[in-house]
Amino acid sequence: MSPPDPARLALNTVTVRERWNLQQAIEGCRRHGIGGITVWRQDLADLGLAAAARLLKTSGLTVTGLARGGPYPYADAAQRDAAIEDTLRGIDEAAQLEARCLILVVGGLAPGSKDLAASRAMVRDAIGGVLDHALRRGVALALEPFHPMYCADRSCISTLRQANALCDELGPGLGIAVDVYHVWWDPELEAEFRRAGQTRLLALHLSDWLVPTTDLVLDRGMMGDGIIDIPRIRRAMEANGFSGFHEVEIFSARNWWRRDPDEVLDICRQRHRTHC
Ligand code: ZN
């Protein structure tokens, strides 16, 4: 088994957000030899978009993604239009940051609804409505399937198969972000990586599934501390043409968010080498 290329380690700023702002996260990546960074739109508030874009450019870091567009299921037309407007702005921001993709977190059930099929249709229509703009701006949209436990409130797209089907339907410009935390359990993973191929496999997000997990959102583990066979997933993606970064994205209110971010990044580097 070939070990992961250390030059392809990236940091999602959520991993250190409790302690570091964007500028500190950029400096931290530089200090620790981490080559890529995924930023959240709220990270840009302090500096403003233009200054953040300049800072990222001069840092030499690859902007592996911008989080995020969505949610799309809506209760009324005003909500629908607001979500689309917001995603169009997100596409423009991703273009200015030269981000490799804009991550889409599509949303669960529409407010007050139990109609999952209708919510999925809203997602399809919303993404279909912004895709032209993304293509014009040269921004890839990365659909991120979420673990089914989030189907009600975060993402009614749960599997790689669903994501591939939406990509088939909507066409070029739409790809997939693979988060091991969300898809590790999926028996069709390898087959769906093959179906996706190089053009659709846009991002790889890393953390680990702890047993037991004490919080559905904020208790992700560091790679190696849980039960996900991360090397298997990474190799399967790379065997199907994925050549992007390995991005650490850890939501961890009780552990990693409380630690010194320099220690966290040290451990990220070690675990990337030994457990990815
Ligand atoms: Zn993710």
PDB file of C-alpha atoms and ligand atoms in Angstrom, residues 12 14 40 103 105 144-146 177-182 203-207 220 247 249 251, ligand 1:
ATOM      1  CA  ASN A  12     -10.630  22.547   6.830  1.00  0.00           C
ATOM      2  CA  VAL A  14     -13.589  24.202  11.128  1.00  0.00           C
ATOM      3  CA  TRP A  40     -15.989  28.679   5.334  1.00  0.00           C
ATOM      4  CA  ILE A 103     -19.277  22.611  -1.278  1.00  0.00           C
ATOM      5  CA  VAL A 105     -24.822  20.982   1.786  1.00  0.00           C
ATOM      6  CA  GLU A 144     -21.586  16.324  -0.404  1.00  0.00           C
ATOM      7  CA  PRO A 145     -23.720  13.309   0.537  1.00  0.00           C
ATOM      8  CA  PHE A 146     -24.314  13.220   4.310  1.00  0.00           C
ATOM      9  CA  ALA A 177     -17.212  15.789  -2.204  1.00  0.00           C
ATOM     10  CA  VAL A 178     -16.514  12.510  -0.422  1.00  0.00           C
ATOM     11  CA  ASP A 179     -16.473  12.796   3.349  1.00  0.00           C
ATOM     12  CA  VAL A 180     -15.381   9.527   4.947  1.00  0.00           C
ATOM     13  CA  TYR A 181     -17.486  10.336   8.015  1.00  0.00           C
ATOM     14  CA  HIS A 182     -20.625  10.374   5.911  1.00  0.00           C
ATOM     15  CA  ALA A 203     -12.786  16.476  -2.667  1.00  0.00           C
ATOM     16  CA  LEU A 204     -11.906  14.048   0.121  1.00  0.00           C
ATOM     17  CA  HIS A 205     -12.767  15.000   3.710  1.00  0.00           C
ATOM     18  CA  LEU A 206     -11.121  13.140   6.588  1.00  0.00           C
ATOM     19  CA  SER A 207     -12.001  12.452  10.202  1.00  0.00           C
ATOM     20  CA  ARG A 220     -15.926  13.464  15.171  1.00  0.00           C
ATOM     21  CA  GLU A 247      -8.624  17.463   3.856  1.00  0.00           C
ATOM     22  CA  GLU A 249     -12.421  18.270   8.783  1.00  0.00           C
ATOM     23  CA  PHE A 251     -16.051  18.868  14.405  1.00  0.00           C
TER      24      PHE A 251
HETATM   25 ZN    ZN B   1     -17.188  17.249   4.785  1.00  0.00          ZN
END
